[in-house]
Short mmCIF file of C-alpha atoms in Angstrom, two decimals:
data_model
loop_
_atom_site.label_atom_id
_atom_site.label_comp_id
_atom_site.label_asym_id
_atom_site.label_seq_id
_atom_site.Cartn_x
_atom_site.Cartn_y
_atom_site.Cartn_z
CA MET A 21 10.11 -73.80 -49.04
CA SER A 22 6.72 -73.52 -47.41
CA GLN A 23 4.09 -71.18 -48.85
CA LEU A 24 4.19 -67.67 -47.39
CA ASN A 25 1.01 -66.14 -46.08
CA PRO A 26 0.14 -62.59 -47.34
CA ARG A 27 1.77 -60.81 -44.38
CA GLN A 28 4.94 -62.85 -44.68
CA ALA A 29 5.01 -62.23 -48.45
CA ALA A 30 4.74 -58.48 -47.89
CA LEU A 31 7.60 -58.57 -45.41
CA ASN A 32 9.78 -61.16 -47.13
CA GLY A 33 12.04 -58.84 -49.17
CA ALA A 34 12.85 -56.50 -46.24
CA MET A 35 13.30 -59.55 -44.02
CA VAL A 36 15.85 -61.20 -46.32
CA ARG A 37 17.81 -57.95 -46.67
CA PHE A 38 17.78 -57.47 -42.89
CA ARG A 39 18.92 -61.05 -42.25
CA ILE A 40 21.84 -60.78 -44.66
CA MET A 41 22.96 -57.44 -43.21
CA ALA A 42 22.47 -58.61 -39.59
CA ILE A 43 24.73 -61.63 -40.10
CA TYR A 44 27.25 -59.52 -42.00
CA ALA A 45 27.21 -56.74 -39.35
CA GLY A 46 27.60 -59.37 -36.60
CA VAL A 47 30.69 -60.84 -38.25
CA MET A 48 32.18 -57.37 -38.81
CA SER A 49 31.46 -56.39 -35.19
CA LEU A 50 33.18 -59.52 -33.95
CA LEU A 51 36.22 -58.72 -36.09
CA LEU A 52 36.19 -55.10 -34.94
CA TRP A 53 35.91 -55.85 -31.23
CA PHE A 54 38.08 -58.94 -31.01
CA VAL A 55 40.71 -58.40 -33.74
CA ASN A 56 40.97 -54.74 -34.67
CA VAL A 57 40.63 -53.13 -31.24
CA PRO A 58 42.96 -55.54 -29.34
CA THR A 59 45.68 -55.23 -31.99
CA HIS A 60 45.36 -51.46 -31.87
CA TYR A 61 45.44 -50.95 -28.12
CA LEU A 62 46.48 -54.16 -26.34
CA ILE A 63 48.49 -56.80 -28.15
CA PHE A 64 50.58 -57.17 -31.32
CA GLU A 65 50.41 -53.40 -31.84
CA SER A 66 52.93 -53.59 -34.67
CA SER A 67 50.56 -55.79 -36.66
CA HIS A 68 47.66 -53.35 -36.39
CA HIS A 69 48.17 -51.99 -39.92
CA TYR A 70 47.16 -55.42 -41.27
CA PHE A 71 43.71 -54.99 -39.72
CA THR A 72 42.85 -51.35 -40.45
CA TRP A 73 40.55 -52.53 -43.27
CA ILE A 74 38.15 -53.99 -40.67
CA ALA A 75 37.16 -50.61 -39.19
CA LEU A 76 37.08 -49.12 -42.66
CA VAL A 77 34.76 -51.76 -44.15
CA HIS A 78 32.61 -51.83 -41.00
CA GLY A 79 32.29 -48.03 -41.08
CA PHE A 80 31.13 -47.95 -44.69
CA THR A 81 28.76 -50.92 -44.51
CA TYR A 82 27.12 -50.24 -41.13
CA PRO A 83 24.85 -47.55 -42.74
CA ILE A 84 23.53 -50.29 -45.07
CA TYR A 85 22.67 -52.38 -42.02
CA VAL A 86 20.99 -49.35 -40.43
CA LEU A 87 18.85 -48.76 -43.52
CA ALA A 88 17.98 -52.48 -43.80
CA ALA A 89 17.01 -52.62 -40.11
CA PHE A 90 14.95 -49.42 -40.35
CA HIS A 91 13.11 -50.65 -43.43
CA TYR A 92 12.43 -54.05 -41.88
CA CYS A 93 11.15 -52.53 -38.62
CA LEU A 94 8.91 -50.13 -40.52
CA LYS A 95 7.46 -52.93 -42.65
CA ALA A 96 7.04 -55.17 -39.59
CA ARG A 97 5.35 -52.25 -37.80
CA LYS A 98 7.64 -52.44 -34.82
CA SER A 99 7.58 -49.83 -32.06
CA LEU A 100 10.07 -46.94 -32.15
CA THR A 101 11.95 -48.44 -29.18
CA SER A 102 12.30 -51.81 -30.93
CA THR A 103 13.47 -50.04 -34.08
CA ILE A 104 16.17 -48.16 -32.17
CA LEU A 105 17.30 -51.41 -30.48
CA PHE A 106 17.40 -53.24 -33.83
CA ILE A 107 19.54 -50.44 -35.31
CA LEU A 108 21.90 -50.37 -32.33
CA ALA A 109 22.25 -54.17 -32.44
CA GLY A 110 24.62 -53.68 -35.39
CA THR A 111 27.19 -52.00 -33.16
CA LEU A 112 27.60 -54.83 -30.66
CA PRO A 113 29.02 -58.28 -31.35
CA ILE A 114 26.42 -61.05 -31.07
CA ALA A 115 23.55 -58.53 -30.70
CA SER A 116 22.79 -58.45 -34.42
CA PHE A 117 22.73 -62.29 -34.48
CA ILE A 118 20.18 -62.18 -31.65
CA ALA A 119 18.16 -59.55 -33.55
CA GLU A 120 18.25 -61.74 -36.68
CA ARG A 121 17.03 -64.83 -34.77
CA ARG A 122 14.29 -62.79 -33.15
CA ALA A 123 13.18 -61.40 -36.51
CA VAL A 124 13.02 -64.92 -38.00
CA LYS A 125 10.96 -66.14 -35.04
CA GLU A 126 8.53 -63.23 -35.38
CA PHE A 127 8.36 -63.75 -39.13
CA LYS A 128 7.41 -67.41 -38.72
CA ALA A 129 4.76 -66.46 -36.17
CA LEU A 130 3.05 -64.06 -38.59
CA ASN A 131 -0.37 -65.18 -39.76
CA MET B 7 -4.42 -30.16 -38.95
CA LYS B 8 -3.98 -30.01 -35.21
CA ILE B 9 -0.47 -30.41 -33.87
CA SER B 10 -0.29 -31.65 -30.28
CA LYS B 11 2.14 -30.35 -27.66
CA GLY B 12 3.55 -33.87 -27.29
CA PHE B 13 4.42 -33.97 -30.97
CA ILE B 14 6.15 -30.58 -30.78
CA ALA B 15 8.14 -31.79 -27.76
CA GLN B 16 9.17 -34.92 -29.69
CA LEU B 17 10.18 -32.77 -32.64
CA VAL B 18 12.31 -30.49 -30.44
CA VAL B 19 14.03 -33.44 -28.77
CA ALA B 20 14.62 -35.09 -32.16
CA LEU B 21 16.03 -31.83 -33.50
CA LEU B 22 18.42 -31.47 -30.55
CA ILE B 23 19.64 -35.07 -30.88
CA SER B 24 19.95 -34.65 -34.63
CA ILE B 25 22.04 -31.48 -34.23
CA THR B 26 24.28 -33.38 -31.78
CA PHE B 27 24.75 -36.19 -34.32
CA ILE B 28 25.50 -33.70 -37.10
CA GLY B 29 28.09 -32.17 -34.75
CA LEU B 30 29.64 -35.60 -34.15
CA GLY B 31 29.74 -36.11 -37.93
CA ASN B 32 31.48 -32.76 -38.32
CA TRP B 33 33.93 -33.74 -35.58
CA GLN B 34 34.81 -36.91 -37.51
CA LEU B 35 35.15 -34.81 -40.67
CA ASN B 36 37.64 -32.55 -38.86
CA ARG B 37 39.55 -35.58 -37.62
CA ALA B 38 39.71 -36.94 -41.17
CA HIS B 39 41.11 -33.57 -42.24
CA ASP B 40 43.65 -33.65 -39.36
CA VAL B 41 44.76 -37.17 -40.34
CA LYS B 42 45.23 -36.04 -43.93
CA ILE B 43 47.31 -33.02 -42.85
CA ALA B 44 49.35 -35.06 -40.32
CA LYS B 45 50.29 -37.64 -42.94
CA GLN B 46 51.32 -35.10 -45.54
CA ILE B 47 55.03 -34.91 -46.22
CA VAL B 48 56.21 -31.35 -45.70
CA ALA B 49 59.31 -30.23 -47.53
CA ASP B 50 62.13 -29.14 -45.24
CA SER B 51 62.93 -25.45 -45.07
CA PRO B 52 66.51 -24.50 -45.91
CA LEU B 53 69.13 -24.86 -43.18
CA SER B 54 69.16 -21.82 -40.92
CA SER B 55 71.17 -20.66 -37.95
CA LEU B 56 69.68 -21.55 -34.57
CA GLU B 57 69.97 -17.93 -33.43
CA ASN B 58 67.75 -16.81 -36.31
CA ILE B 59 64.78 -18.97 -35.35
CA ALA B 60 65.05 -19.30 -31.56
CA THR B 61 66.10 -17.30 -28.53
CA ALA B 62 67.88 -18.62 -25.45
CA GLY B 63 65.70 -18.67 -22.36
CA SER B 64 62.45 -18.60 -24.37
CA ASN B 65 60.05 -21.28 -25.44
CA LEU B 66 60.44 -22.57 -28.99
CA THR B 67 57.87 -21.18 -31.38
CA PRO B 68 55.89 -23.75 -33.42
CA ASP B 69 57.64 -22.50 -36.58
CA ALA B 70 61.05 -23.34 -35.13
CA ILE B 71 60.19 -26.97 -34.35
CA ASN B 72 61.30 -29.48 -37.00
CA ARG B 73 63.62 -26.95 -38.68
CA LEU B 74 67.03 -27.96 -39.96
CA VAL B 75 69.52 -25.82 -38.05
CA SER B 76 73.18 -25.08 -37.92
CA VAL B 77 75.03 -23.99 -34.79
CA SER B 78 78.66 -23.49 -33.79
CA GLY B 79 80.24 -23.63 -30.34
CA LYS B 80 82.27 -25.69 -27.92
CA TYR B 81 81.12 -28.82 -26.11
CA ARG B 82 81.11 -28.40 -22.34
CA GLU B 83 79.23 -31.21 -20.60
CA ILE B 84 78.41 -34.78 -21.52
CA PHE B 85 75.19 -36.47 -20.42
CA LEU B 86 73.63 -39.83 -21.00
CA ALA B 87 69.94 -40.16 -21.92
CA PRO B 88 69.17 -43.83 -21.29
CA LYS B 89 66.38 -45.91 -22.81
CA GLN B 90 65.33 -43.44 -25.46
CA SER B 91 62.85 -44.70 -28.02
CA LEU B 92 64.03 -44.45 -31.63
CA THR B 93 61.81 -44.83 -34.68
CA SER B 94 63.17 -45.67 -38.09
CA GLY B 95 60.43 -46.31 -40.62
CA ASN B 96 58.08 -48.80 -38.96
CA LYS B 97 60.79 -50.14 -36.65
CA LYS B 98 61.07 -49.02 -33.06
CA SER B 99 64.10 -49.56 -30.85
CA ILE B 100 65.49 -48.43 -27.52
CA ALA B 101 68.98 -46.92 -27.14
CA ASN B 102 71.13 -44.97 -24.73
CA LEU B 103 71.94 -41.62 -26.29
CA GLU B 104 74.89 -39.32 -25.86
CA VAL B 105 73.80 -35.76 -25.22
CA ARG B 106 76.24 -32.86 -24.99
CA LEU B 107 75.84 -29.27 -23.94
CA LEU B 108 77.16 -26.99 -26.66
CA GLU B 109 78.29 -23.56 -25.47
CA LEU B 110 77.51 -20.80 -27.92
CA PRO B 111 78.96 -17.28 -27.96
CA GLY B 112 77.17 -14.91 -25.58
CA ASN B 113 77.07 -17.35 -22.66
CA ARG B 114 74.29 -19.45 -24.19
CA GLY B 115 73.95 -23.17 -24.61
CA VAL B 116 71.92 -25.81 -26.38
CA LEU B 117 71.59 -29.57 -25.94
CA ILE B 118 72.90 -31.66 -28.81
CA VAL B 119 71.99 -35.34 -29.19
CA ARG B 120 75.09 -36.66 -30.92
CA GLY B 121 73.99 -40.27 -31.38
CA ILE B 122 74.20 -43.66 -29.70
CA GLU B 123 76.31 -43.75 -26.55
CA GLY B 124 79.85 -44.98 -27.31
CA LEU B 125 82.03 -47.21 -25.20
CA GLU B 126 84.21 -44.20 -24.39
CA ASP B 127 83.48 -40.50 -24.50
CA GLN B 128 84.89 -39.00 -27.68
CA GLU B 129 87.19 -36.08 -26.89
CA ILE B 130 86.17 -33.08 -28.95
CA ILE B 131 88.26 -29.98 -28.33
CA GLY B 132 87.74 -26.62 -29.95
CA GLU B 133 84.93 -25.16 -31.94
CA VAL B 134 82.46 -27.50 -33.58
CA LYS B 135 79.89 -26.80 -36.25
CA VAL B 136 76.77 -28.91 -35.80
CA ASN B 137 74.02 -29.46 -38.36
CA GLY B 138 70.82 -31.15 -37.26
CA ARG B 139 67.12 -30.89 -36.63
CA LEU B 140 65.55 -28.90 -33.80
CA TYR B 141 63.05 -30.73 -31.59
CA PRO B 142 60.88 -29.57 -28.69
CA ARG B 143 61.92 -30.66 -25.19
CA GLN B 144 60.67 -34.07 -24.13
CA THR B 145 57.90 -33.91 -21.57
CA SER B 146 57.77 -37.48 -20.30
CA ASP B 147 60.55 -39.49 -18.70
CA ALA B 148 62.01 -42.41 -20.61
CA THR B 149 63.56 -43.82 -17.44
CA ARG B 150 64.35 -42.97 -13.82
CA ALA B 151 67.02 -40.34 -13.33
CA ILE B 152 70.10 -41.89 -11.69
CA ASN B 153 73.78 -40.84 -11.53
CA GLY B 154 73.15 -37.54 -13.28
CA ASP B 155 71.64 -39.22 -16.36
CA LEU B 156 68.87 -37.43 -18.19
CA SER B 157 65.54 -39.11 -17.62
CA ARG B 158 64.30 -37.14 -20.63
CA ILE B 159 65.96 -34.75 -23.05
CA ASP B 160 64.91 -31.47 -21.55
CA PRO B 161 67.14 -28.42 -20.90
CA ALA B 162 65.19 -27.76 -17.70
CA LEU B 163 66.91 -30.80 -16.13
CA ILE B 164 70.39 -29.26 -16.46
CA VAL B 165 69.64 -25.66 -15.55
CA GLY B 166 71.25 -26.20 -12.14
CA ALA B 167 74.38 -27.75 -13.66
CA THR B 168 75.37 -24.83 -15.89
CA LYS B 169 75.54 -21.05 -15.86
CA LEU B 170 74.72 -20.85 -19.55
CA GLU B 171 71.40 -19.47 -20.70
CA LEU B 172 69.84 -22.43 -22.47
CA PHE B 173 67.86 -22.69 -25.65
CA ASP B 174 64.59 -24.57 -25.35
CA GLY B 175 64.40 -28.02 -26.97
CA PHE B 176 67.34 -29.94 -28.36
CA ILE B 177 69.06 -30.69 -31.65
CA ILE B 178 69.60 -34.17 -33.05
CA ALA B 179 72.91 -33.84 -34.87
CA THR B 180 73.07 -35.15 -38.42
CA SER B 181 76.67 -34.02 -38.91
CA GLU B 182 79.45 -32.38 -36.95
CA ALA B 183 82.66 -30.81 -38.20
CA THR B 184 85.63 -29.08 -36.63
CA LYS B 185 86.35 -25.45 -37.50
CA PHE B 186 88.81 -26.76 -40.08
CA GLY B 187 86.00 -28.63 -41.81
CA GLN B 188 87.02 -32.10 -40.66
CA GLU B 189 83.93 -34.27 -40.12
CA ILE B 190 83.46 -35.86 -36.70
CA LEU B 191 82.07 -39.37 -36.94
CA THR B 192 79.90 -41.20 -34.45
CA THR B 193 76.87 -43.53 -34.55
CA ARG B 194 74.10 -41.12 -35.51
CA ILE B 195 70.42 -41.63 -34.93
CA PRO B 196 67.62 -40.76 -37.38
CA ALA B 197 66.33 -37.18 -37.20
CA PRO B 198 62.94 -37.42 -38.91
CA GLN B 199 60.34 -34.67 -39.01
CA LEU B 200 58.02 -34.86 -36.03
CA LYS B 201 54.48 -35.77 -37.00
CA SER B 202 51.49 -35.02 -34.85
CA LYS B 203 49.95 -38.30 -33.77
CA VAL B 204 46.38 -38.19 -34.98
CA PRO B 205 45.06 -41.73 -34.73
CA GLY B 206 43.00 -43.37 -37.44
CA ASN B 207 42.66 -43.59 -41.15
CA TYR B 208 41.20 -40.88 -43.39
CA TRP B 209 38.52 -43.06 -45.02
CA GLN B 210 37.61 -44.63 -41.67
CA HIS B 211 36.75 -41.19 -40.28
CA ILE B 212 34.85 -40.32 -43.47
CA SER B 213 32.78 -43.49 -43.04
CA TYR B 214 31.90 -42.40 -39.48
CA VAL B 215 30.80 -39.04 -40.89
CA PHE B 216 28.24 -40.90 -43.04
CA VAL B 217 27.12 -43.00 -40.05
CA TRP B 218 26.55 -39.95 -37.81
CA TRP B 219 24.74 -37.97 -40.50
CA LEU B 220 22.55 -40.94 -41.37
CA MET B 221 21.70 -41.28 -37.68
CA ALA B 222 20.86 -37.56 -37.57
CA LEU B 223 18.48 -38.07 -40.50
CA LEU B 224 16.82 -41.09 -38.89
CA VAL B 225 16.38 -39.23 -35.58
CA LEU B 226 14.63 -36.44 -37.50
CA LEU B 227 12.27 -39.07 -38.93
CA ALA B 228 11.50 -40.50 -35.47
CA PRO B 229 8.56 -38.15 -34.63
CA PHE B 230 6.96 -39.17 -37.93
CA TYR B 231 7.69 -42.87 -37.43
CA ASN B 232 4.19 -43.81 -36.30
CA SER B 233 2.52 -42.05 -39.21
CA MET B 234 4.99 -43.73 -41.61
CA LYS B 235 4.13 -47.06 -40.01
CA GLU B 236 0.39 -46.43 -40.39
CA ARG B 237 0.85 -45.47 -44.03
CA GLU B 238 2.92 -48.63 -44.57
CA SER B 239 0.23 -50.91 -43.14
CA GLY B 240 -2.66 -48.89 -44.58
CA GLY B 241 -1.45 -49.28 -48.15
CA LYS B 242 -0.82 -52.95 -47.94
CA VAL B 243 -1.79 -55.75 -45.60
CA ARG B 244 -3.42 -54.96 -42.29
CA PRO B 245 -2.81 -57.16 -39.24
#
């Protein structure tokens, strides 16, 4: 692993936590939107009870993503608008993956 | 310390949004409570006479719905209620149901769902005692009304076909007996307690309560975000 510069070192902990939660929230959002919701309202309605855990787990862990995103944005000194967008990215499939990639890119560009 | 008008405006907006989010959290809390209540198993009240809990020509009161009732009279008309949805446990099925109009003393009548439609109409002469559960009238059609069939089980559909004053709702019979006590057999259908359909899971709604209240807290922090950011960079590494 390459040596971190002082700014990267200061941000590293929050960054790692945000990355883990962003990937996790992205996977949960995908499950929620493309497994839980369709089985509830569109297809295989009788099998919906097998997937109720998805909404439950997503509901309880999304606040952890929100806190991780807020802490990362504060440490990275992002604008309020960016912070709001980073927090909301956890609610949409793919969006949190995009946020994670963007954060990594910005992190690498820090000097 | 001087507080600018812009900051006060931000604070007011943040407060309004925060109150909205707290309200949404409370709404989810109420829904969680509703789900809990809806899924509770309520013990059945003792069997009572239909006349004691309902009146012909009047709407059913909420207390009367779901009650186990007993009623005696003579069958007058036979109807078919096609394509009715039946639920037994987690299984759902569709069946054609036999519905009869029971005439009660005093020129009154009530609809009785006897069970699954038979190949031939059973001839039942004389007074019959029916035990069953009282349900509210159906409000949506299960099928199109053709040949005098009932598109839904609703006394309003047969008002023109009888001179009897009808009780609201209908009874799903769980047993029938002649006045001599002889049981009348047919293919019965389940008569479960009606449950209000509140969607969702208790803990799922509780989790949304936490999400909304956390959002409310973060919105309240928003006007102070820039000062928090400055403090964060001031204490550590500056760009």
